[in-house]
mmCIF file of C-alpha atoms in Angstrom:
data_model
loop_
_atom_site.group_PDB
_atom_site.id
_atom_site.type_symbol
_atom_site.label_atom_id
_atom_site.label_comp_id
_atom_site.label_asym_id
_atom_site.label_seq_id
_atom_site.Cartn_x
_atom_site.Cartn_y
_atom_site.Cartn_z
ATOM 1 C CA MET B 1 -126.662 64.986 54.997
ATOM 2 C CA GLU B 2 -125.021 66.360 51.874
ATOM 3 C CA GLU B 3 -122.029 67.912 53.679
ATOM 4 C CA GLN B 4 -121.013 64.812 55.652
ATOM 5 C CA PRO B 5 -120.038 62.602 52.670
ATOM 6 C CA GLU B 6 -117.883 65.404 51.243
ATOM 7 C CA VAL B 7 -115.571 65.600 54.306
ATOM 8 C CA PRO B 8 -114.444 61.928 54.441
ATOM 9 C CA HIS B 9 -114.242 61.889 50.672
ATOM 10 C CA LYS B 10 -111.690 64.764 50.553
ATOM 11 C CA GLU B 11 -109.542 63.524 53.408
ATOM 12 C CA PRO B 12 -108.524 60.200 51.791
ATOM 13 C CA GLU B 13 -107.661 62.054 48.584
ATOM 14 C CA GLU B 14 -105.434 64.488 50.472
ATOM 15 C CA VAL B 15 -103.705 61.711 52.400
ATOM 16 C CA LYS B 16 -103.242 59.718 49.239
ATOM 17 C CA THR B 17 -101.654 62.594 47.347
ATOM 18 C CA GLU B 18 -99.387 63.354 50.280
ATOM 19 C CA ASN B 19 -98.313 59.734 50.557
ATOM 20 C CA SER B 20 -97.670 59.479 46.826
ATOM 21 C CA SER B 21 -95.540 62.630 46.841
ATOM 22 C CA GLU B 22 -93.583 61.299 49.828
ATOM 23 C CA ASP B 23 -93.090 57.984 48.067
ATOM 24 C CA ASN B 24 -91.801 59.787 44.976
ATOM 25 C CA ARG B 25 -89.396 61.855 47.061
ATOM 26 C CA TRP B 26 -88.201 58.756 48.849
ATOM 27 C CA HIS B 27 -87.482 56.893 45.611
ATOM 28 C CA SER B 28 -85.738 59.884 44.035
ATOM 29 C CA ARG B 29 -83.724 60.342 47.218
ATOM 30 C CA SER B 30 -82.310 56.822 46.860
ATOM 31 C CA TYR B 31 -80.234 58.136 43.948
ATOM 32 C CA THR B 32 -78.638 60.684 46.271
ATOM 33 C CA LEU B 33 -78.106 58.183 49.066
ATOM 34 C CA GLY B 34 -76.394 55.761 46.706
ATOM 35 C CA ALA B 35 -74.120 58.497 45.396
ATOM 36 C CA ILE B 36 -73.022 59.677 48.842
ATOM 37 C CA SER B 37 -72.376 56.225 50.281
ATOM 38 C CA SER B 38 -70.484 55.062 47.184
ATOM 39 C CA PHE B 39 -68.310 58.195 47.095
ATOM 40 C CA LEU B 40 -67.191 57.769 50.702
ATOM 41 C CA SER B 41 -66.558 54.036 50.512
ATOM 42 C CA THR B 42 -64.586 54.365 47.254
ATOM 43 C CA PHE B 43 -62.235 56.996 48.661
ATOM 44 C CA VAL B 44 -61.565 54.912 51.778
ATOM 45 C CA THR B 45 -60.909 51.642 49.942
ATOM 46 C CA PHE B 46 -59.002 52.916 46.873
ATOM 47 C CA PRO B 47 -55.542 51.846 48.195
ATOM 48 C CA ILE B 48 -56.856 48.307 48.611
ATOM 49 C CA TYR B 49 -58.327 48.378 45.121
ATOM 50 C CA LYS B 50 -55.017 49.457 43.619
ATOM 51 C CA LEU B 51 -53.212 46.565 45.299
ATOM 52 C CA VAL B 52 -55.824 44.155 43.928
ATOM 53 C CA PHE B 53 -55.369 45.593 40.433
ATOM 54 C CA ARG B 54 -51.593 45.086 40.553
ATOM 55 C CA GLN B 55 -52.114 41.453 41.591
ATOM 56 C CA GLN B 56 -54.615 40.937 38.776
ATOM 57 C CA ILE B 57 -52.204 42.321 36.179
ATOM 58 C CA HIS B 58 -48.847 40.969 37.399
ATOM 59 C CA ALA B 59 -49.991 37.918 39.417
ATOM 60 C CA VAL B 60 -47.734 38.963 42.309
ATOM 61 C CA SER B 61 -48.150 38.541 46.054
ATOM 62 C CA VAL B 62 -49.399 41.273 48.406
ATOM 63 C CA PRO B 63 -45.866 42.257 49.603
ATOM 64 C CA GLU B 64 -44.656 42.492 46.003
ATOM 65 C CA ALA B 65 -47.621 44.686 45.037
ATOM 66 C CA VAL B 66 -46.981 46.920 48.058
ATOM 67 C CA ASN B 67 -43.317 47.135 47.066
ATOM 68 C CA GLN B 68 -44.258 48.234 43.538
ATOM 69 C CA LEU B 69 -46.396 51.067 44.892
ATOM 70 C CA HIS B 70 -43.694 52.002 47.393
ATOM 71 C CA GLN B 71 -41.064 52.295 44.652
ATOM 72 C CA GLU B 72 -43.371 54.525 42.598
ATOM 73 C CA GLY B 73 -43.621 56.955 45.511
ATOM 74 C CA PRO B 74 -46.493 58.672 47.359
ATOM 75 C CA ARG B 75 -47.159 61.113 44.524
ATOM 76 C CA ARG B 76 -48.381 58.235 42.364
ATOM 77 C CA PHE B 77 -50.188 56.380 45.144
ATOM 78 C CA TYR B 78 -53.561 57.931 44.337
ATOM 79 C CA ARG B 79 -52.869 58.047 40.595
ATOM 80 C CA GLY B 80 -56.028 56.925 38.820
ATOM 81 C CA ILE B 81 -58.445 57.714 41.652
ATOM 82 C CA TYR B 82 -60.567 60.236 39.747
ATOM 83 C CA PRO B 83 -62.102 57.812 37.226
ATOM 84 C CA PRO B 84 -63.135 55.243 39.879
ATOM 85 C CA LEU B 85 -64.296 57.978 42.248
ATOM 86 C CA LEU B 86 -66.566 59.422 39.598
ATOM 87 C CA ALA B 87 -67.510 55.980 38.301
ATOM 88 C CA LYS B 88 -68.366 54.543 41.708
ATOM 89 C CA THR B 89 -70.403 57.612 42.601
ATOM 90 C CA LEU B 90 -72.368 57.188 39.390
ATOM 91 C CA GLN B 91 -72.531 53.460 40.082
ATOM 92 C CA GLY B 92 -74.165 53.984 43.463
ATOM 93 C CA THR B 93 -76.566 56.485 41.945
ATOM 94 C CA LEU B 94 -77.614 54.126 39.164
ATOM 95 C CA LEU B 95 -77.475 50.942 41.216
ATOM 96 C CA PHE B 96 -79.769 51.948 44.069
ATOM 97 C CA GLY B 97 -81.906 54.519 42.278
ATOM 98 C CA THR B 98 -82.616 52.453 39.176
ATOM 99 C CA HIS B 99 -83.160 49.273 41.185
ATOM 100 C CA ASP B 100 -85.609 50.941 43.592
ATOM 101 C CA ASN B 101 -87.698 52.389 40.765
ATOM 102 C CA LEU B 102 -87.660 49.183 38.721
ATOM 103 C CA LEU B 103 -88.643 47.176 41.781
ATOM 104 C CA GLN B 104 -91.463 49.608 42.497
ATOM 105 C CA ALA B 105 -92.738 49.085 38.954
ATOM 106 C CA LEU B 106 -92.492 45.291 39.234
ATOM 107 C CA SER B 107 -94.039 45.118 42.713
ATOM 108 C CA PRO B 108 -96.253 48.173 43.366
ATOM 109 C CA THR B 109 -97.568 46.681 46.631
ATOM 110 C CA GLY B 110 -94.100 46.809 48.183
ATOM 111 C CA HIS B 111 -93.893 43.061 48.831
ATOM 112 C CA SER B 112 -91.322 41.857 46.288
ATOM 113 C CA ARG B 113 -90.535 38.301 45.319
ATOM 114 C CA LEU B 114 -87.157 36.790 44.524
ATOM 115 C CA TRP B 115 -87.619 36.933 40.751
ATOM 116 C CA GLN B 116 -88.674 40.587 40.928
ATOM 117 C CA ARG B 117 -85.581 41.553 42.892
ATOM 118 C CA TRP B 118 -83.459 39.501 40.496
ATOM 119 C CA VAL B 119 -84.884 41.182 37.374
ATOM 120 C CA ALA B 120 -84.624 44.678 38.872
ATOM 121 C CA GLY B 121 -81.028 44.009 39.952
ATOM 122 C CA PHE B 122 -80.051 42.488 36.607
ATOM 123 C CA LEU B 123 -81.433 45.428 34.599
ATOM 124 C CA SER B 124 -79.893 48.033 36.906
ATOM 125 C CA GLY B 125 -76.544 46.249 36.560
ATOM 126 C CA ALA B 126 -76.872 46.288 32.773
ATOM 127 C CA ALA B 127 -77.576 50.029 32.783
ATOM 128 C CA GLU B 128 -74.603 50.496 35.081
ATOM 129 C CA ALA B 129 -72.319 48.620 32.661
ATOM 130 C CA VAL B 130 -73.385 50.749 29.680
ATOM 131 C CA VAL B 131 -72.708 54.018 31.514
ATOM 132 C CA LEU B 132 -69.588 53.101 33.488
ATOM 133 C CA THR B 133 -67.489 50.917 31.180
ATOM 134 C CA PRO B 134 -65.586 53.936 29.718
ATOM 135 C CA PHE B 135 -64.611 55.064 33.233
ATOM 136 C CA GLU B 136 -63.338 51.627 34.172
ATOM 137 C CA ARG B 137 -61.452 51.410 30.882
ATOM 138 C CA VAL B 138 -59.549 54.676 31.509
ATOM 139 C CA GLN B 139 -58.971 53.727 35.142
ATOM 140 C CA ASN B 140 -57.391 50.367 34.256
ATOM 141 C CA VAL B 141 -55.003 51.978 31.776
ATOM 142 C CA LEU B 142 -53.979 54.594 34.339
ATOM 143 C CA GLN B 143 -53.323 52.034 37.066
ATOM 144 C CA ASP B 144 -51.062 49.862 34.911
ATOM 145 C CA GLY B 145 -47.547 50.960 35.816
ATOM 146 C CA ARG B 146 -46.267 49.762 32.435
ATOM 147 C CA LYS B 147 -48.270 52.522 30.739
ATOM 148 C CA ASP B 148 -46.912 55.468 32.769
ATOM 149 C CA ALA B 149 -44.499 56.709 30.102
ATOM 150 C CA ARG B 150 -46.905 56.236 27.199
ATOM 151 C CA PHE B 151 -49.989 57.579 28.989
ATOM 152 C CA PRO B 152 -48.928 59.956 31.778
ATOM 153 C CA SER B 153 -52.415 61.434 32.259
ATOM 154 C CA THR B 154 -56.111 60.875 31.588
ATOM 155 C CA SER B 155 -56.073 63.393 28.734
ATOM 156 C CA SER B 156 -53.372 61.400 26.930
ATOM 157 C CA ILE B 157 -55.561 58.285 27.058
ATOM 158 C CA LEU B 158 -58.607 60.172 25.800
ATOM 159 C CA GLN B 159 -56.514 61.646 22.979
ATOM 160 C CA GLU B 160 -55.453 58.140 21.960
ATOM 161 C CA PHE B 161 -59.023 56.795 21.934
ATOM 162 C CA ASN B 162 -60.396 59.828 20.082
ATOM 163 C CA SER B 163 -57.844 59.316 17.307
ATOM 164 C CA TYR B 164 -59.643 56.084 16.307
ATOM 165 C CA GLY B 165 -62.548 55.825 13.906
ATOM 166 C CA PHE B 166 -66.076 55.756 15.344
ATOM 167 C CA TRP B 167 -66.529 51.993 15.713
ATOM 168 C CA GLU B 168 -62.902 51.446 16.695
ATOM 169 C CA ARG B 169 -63.306 54.201 19.287
ATOM 170 C CA LEU B 170 -66.032 52.101 20.909
ATOM 171 C CA ALA B 171 -64.729 48.556 20.422
ATOM 172 C CA MET B 172 -61.002 49.218 20.877
ATOM 173 C CA GLY B 173 -61.248 52.344 23.002
ATOM 174 C CA TYR B 174 -63.906 53.219 25.534
ATOM 175 C CA TYR B 175 -65.838 49.918 25.460
ATOM 176 C CA ARG B 176 -62.947 47.496 25.319
ATOM 177 C CA GLY B 177 -63.986 44.422 27.364
ATOM 178 C CA PHE B 178 -67.658 45.440 27.472
ATOM 179 C CA PHE B 179 -69.164 41.929 27.362
ATOM 180 C CA PRO B 180 -67.431 40.598 30.514
ATOM 181 C CA VAL B 181 -68.233 43.913 32.243
ATOM 182 C CA LEU B 182 -71.900 43.533 31.277
ATOM 183 C CA LEU B 183 -71.989 39.929 32.484
ATOM 184 C CA ARG B 184 -70.214 40.729 35.757
ATOM 185 C CA ASN B 185 -72.278 43.817 36.620
ATOM 186 C CA SER B 186 -75.646 42.311 35.680
ATOM 187 C CA LEU B 187 -75.128 39.053 37.580
ATOM 188 C CA GLY B 188 -73.473 40.851 40.504
ATOM 189 C CA SER B 189 -76.332 43.335 40.924
ATOM 190 C CA ALA B 190 -78.932 40.595 40.576
ATOM 191 C CA LEU B 191 -77.278 38.484 43.277
ATOM 192 C CA TYR B 192 -76.696 41.448 45.584
ATOM 193 C CA PHE B 193 -80.256 42.747 45.528
ATOM 194 C CA SER B 194 -81.819 39.295 45.585
ATOM 195 C CA PHE B 195 -80.375 38.387 48.984
ATOM 196 C CA LYS B 196 -79.453 41.721 50.618
ATOM 197 C CA ASP B 197 -82.841 42.383 52.221
ATOM 198 C CA PRO B 198 -83.586 38.768 53.260
ATOM 199 C CA ILE B 199 -80.230 38.525 55.075
ATOM 200 C CA ARG B 200 -80.775 41.903 56.714
ATOM 201 C CA ASP B 201 -84.341 41.074 57.783
ATOM 202 C CA SER B 202 -83.333 37.739 59.279
ATOM 203 C CA LEU B 203 -80.665 39.477 61.361
ATOM 204 C CA THR B 204 -83.059 42.248 62.381
ATOM 205 C CA GLU B 205 -85.325 39.645 63.960
ATOM 206 C CA GLN B 206 -82.539 38.953 66.456
ATOM 207 C CA GLY B 207 -83.142 42.378 68.030
ATOM 208 C CA LEU B 208 -79.903 43.975 66.810
ATOM 209 C CA PRO B 209 -79.650 47.734 66.127
ATOM 210 C CA PHE B 210 -80.787 48.596 62.604
ATOM 211 C CA TRP B 211 -77.362 49.492 61.236
ATOM 212 C CA VAL B 212 -75.758 46.188 62.331
ATOM 213 C CA PRO B 213 -77.897 43.859 60.148
ATOM 214 C CA ALA B 214 -77.469 46.222 57.189
ATOM 215 C CA LEU B 215 -73.697 46.338 57.669
ATOM 216 C CA VAL B 216 -73.379 42.562 58.006
ATOM 217 C CA SER B 217 -75.771 41.898 55.112
ATOM 218 C CA GLY B 218 -73.888 44.230 52.786
ATOM 219 C CA SER B 219 -70.498 42.841 53.805
ATOM 220 C CA VAL B 220 -71.420 39.162 53.500
ATOM 221 C CA ASN B 221 -73.536 39.451 50.374
ATOM 222 C CA GLY B 222 -71.157 41.822 48.588
ATOM 223 C CA THR B 223 -68.124 39.717 49.443
ATOM 224 C CA LEU B 224 -69.627 36.443 48.235
ATOM 225 C CA THR B 225 -70.837 38.087 45.032
ATOM 226 C CA CYS B 226 -67.425 39.618 44.301
ATOM 227 C CA LEU B 227 -65.598 36.359 44.972
ATOM 228 C CA LEU B 228 -67.967 34.413 42.747
ATOM 229 C CA LEU B 229 -67.428 36.815 39.847
ATOM 230 C CA TYR B 230 -63.765 37.574 40.562
ATOM 231 C CA PRO B 231 -62.430 35.719 37.456
ATOM 232 C CA LEU B 232 -64.470 38.088 35.296
ATOM 233 C CA SER B 233 -62.861 41.049 37.062
ATOM 234 C CA VAL B 234 -59.413 39.601 36.325
ATOM 235 C CA LEU B 235 -60.341 39.204 32.661
ATOM 236 C CA VAL B 236 -61.700 42.763 32.501
ATOM 237 C CA ALA B 237 -58.571 44.234 34.115
ATOM 238 C CA ASN B 238 -56.294 42.464 31.642
ATOM 239 C CA MET B 239 -58.384 43.301 28.586
ATOM 240 C CA GLN B 240 -58.869 46.957 29.487
ATOM 241 C CA SER B 241 -55.219 47.572 30.357
ATOM 242 C CA GLN B 242 -54.305 46.828 26.719
ATOM 243 C CA VAL B 243 -54.159 49.703 24.235
ATOM 244 C CA GLY B 244 -53.641 49.452 20.484
ATOM 245 C CA TRP B 245 -54.377 46.831 17.856
ATOM 246 C CA GLN B 246 -51.256 44.797 18.576
ATOM 247 C CA GLU B 247 -52.091 44.520 22.295
ATOM 248 C CA ALA B 248 -55.835 43.882 22.019
ATOM 249 C CA PRO B 249 -56.770 40.251 21.248
ATOM 250 C CA GLY B 250 -60.397 39.135 21.261
ATOM 251 C CA LEU B 251 -62.430 37.942 24.241
ATOM 252 C CA TRP B 252 -61.667 34.242 23.904
ATOM 253 C CA ALA B 253 -57.989 34.837 23.172
ATOM 254 C CA SER B 254 -57.748 37.162 26.167
ATOM 255 C CA ALA B 255 -59.389 34.581 28.432
ATOM 256 C CA GLN B 256 -56.973 31.892 27.224
ATOM 257 C CA ALA B 257 -53.998 34.211 27.723
ATOM 258 C CA VAL B 258 -55.037 34.962 31.317
ATOM 259 C CA TRP B 259 -55.547 31.250 32.024
ATOM 260 C CA GLU B 260 -52.143 30.367 30.589
ATOM 261 C CA ALA B 261 -50.447 33.235 32.450
ATOM 262 C CA ARG B 262 -51.836 31.817 35.707
ATOM 263 C CA GLY B 263 -50.338 28.413 34.947
ATOM 264 C CA ARG B 264 -53.797 26.885 34.418
ATOM 265 C CA LYS B 265 -54.336 26.976 38.189
ATOM 266 C CA LEU B 266 -57.513 28.304 39.751
ATOM 267 C CA PHE B 267 -55.871 29.563 42.945
ATOM 268 C CA LEU B 268 -53.483 31.717 40.878
ATOM 269 C CA LEU B 269 -56.490 33.095 39.006
ATOM 270 C CA TYR B 270 -57.817 34.179 42.403
ATOM 271 C CA ARG B 271 -54.580 35.988 43.242
ATOM 272 C CA GLY B 272 -55.670 39.078 45.142
ATOM 273 C CA GLY B 273 -58.804 37.394 46.470
ATOM 274 C CA SER B 274 -57.861 38.057 50.082
ATOM 275 C CA LEU B 275 -57.773 41.791 49.426
ATOM 276 C CA VAL B 276 -61.068 41.546 47.544
ATOM 277 C CA ILE B 277 -62.636 40.142 50.714
ATOM 278 C CA LEU B 278 -61.330 43.057 52.767
ATOM 279 C CA ARG B 279 -62.295 45.669 50.207
ATOM 280 C CA SER B 280 -65.743 44.172 49.644
ATOM 281 C CA CYS B 281 -66.453 43.935 53.359
ATOM 282 C CA VAL B 282 -65.636 47.606 53.872
ATOM 283 C CA THR B 283 -67.158 48.938 50.639
ATOM 284 C CA TRP B 284 -70.426 47.017 50.475
ATOM 285 C CA GLY B 285 -70.913 46.958 54.235
ATOM 286 C CA LEU B 286 -70.459 50.723 54.528
ATOM 287 C CA THR B 287 -72.478 51.490 51.407
ATOM 288 C CA THR B 288 -75.370 49.250 52.425
ATOM 289 C CA ALA B 289 -75.435 50.486 56.021
ATOM 290 C CA ILE B 290 -75.474 54.172 55.015
ATOM 291 C CA HIS B 291 -78.088 53.695 52.310
ATOM 292 C CA ASP B 292 -80.426 51.517 54.375
ATOM 293 C CA PHE B 293 -80.068 53.665 57.486
ATOM 294 C CA LEU B 294 -80.976 56.872 55.642
ATOM 295 C CA GLN B 295 -83.669 55.038 53.723
ATOM 296 C CA GLU B 296 -85.299 53.837 56.938
ATOM 297 C CA ASN B 297 -85.218 57.305 58.482
ATOM 298 C CA ASN B 298 -86.923 58.842 55.442
ATOM 299 C CA ARG B 299 -89.906 56.538 55.227
ATOM 300 C CA PRO B 300 -93.331 58.268 55.270
ATOM 301 C CA LYS B 301 -94.622 58.793 58.806
ATOM 302 C CA VAL B 302 -98.144 57.833 57.735
ATOM 303 C CA GLU B 303 -97.015 54.236 57.270
ATOM 304 C CA GLU B 304 -95.675 54.095 60.814
ATOM 305 C CA SER B 305 -98.957 55.351 62.303
ATOM 306 C CA ASP B 306 -100.893 52.743 60.397
#
């Protein structure tokens, strides 16, 4: 009589500890999955991104942007890829890993609500902005063809920023344009994570293979989010391509200058939007499909048996 209660009492404890360790491994693994998927998608879509950047800066058409890159030659085609490659890899790591852990803290039962996904996405986007703004800043200077002679390499840009005083090094150097970056990344992550799973789950109910709903959900949700926040990306690109006190007006002045440069027309402000759709479809679709596919295949087996 005394031995029988001990056996069922130990078994639940062992299963519980095993499940908790598997859950911890699964949530820590999401950092790795985000890094891998973001690295691959960034390398594939970098040429598209560079064309978008040229349109944001010069307000030119797609053929004109292609012609600019063609005149610069193939040696400069992938100029500026290292900052976004590193930044996007870190972005995927922070975005998925931080969101998954925040969401687990907000909804321990695993059944999350819209506001919980929104808060977790917003905070992960804010953390992403704090860490990645310096990378985007250097990248935007490198990709501006007008800065080639003045800043021929990443080290020359870093040398310029490090010559400033401490606060100027942050405000005028590495964190130039931080507020619009913070607003864009926080809102973008909140929107993405709020509707990514509901769209995927609704498509899964149609009996499609697992990777198809994830791919479509990431493409549609990422594209709509990027298009909605595209004016902020234009503002960030213009602010962060400027170096020096003479070329660095404030946030409001920069926004007015961009609006005036686009002839006060919204469709000119969205110049490059067609390429954003293509890039977002490939990037977010691929990233979401890889992450969700690997995530599904690494769920604890105990849950499936139950």
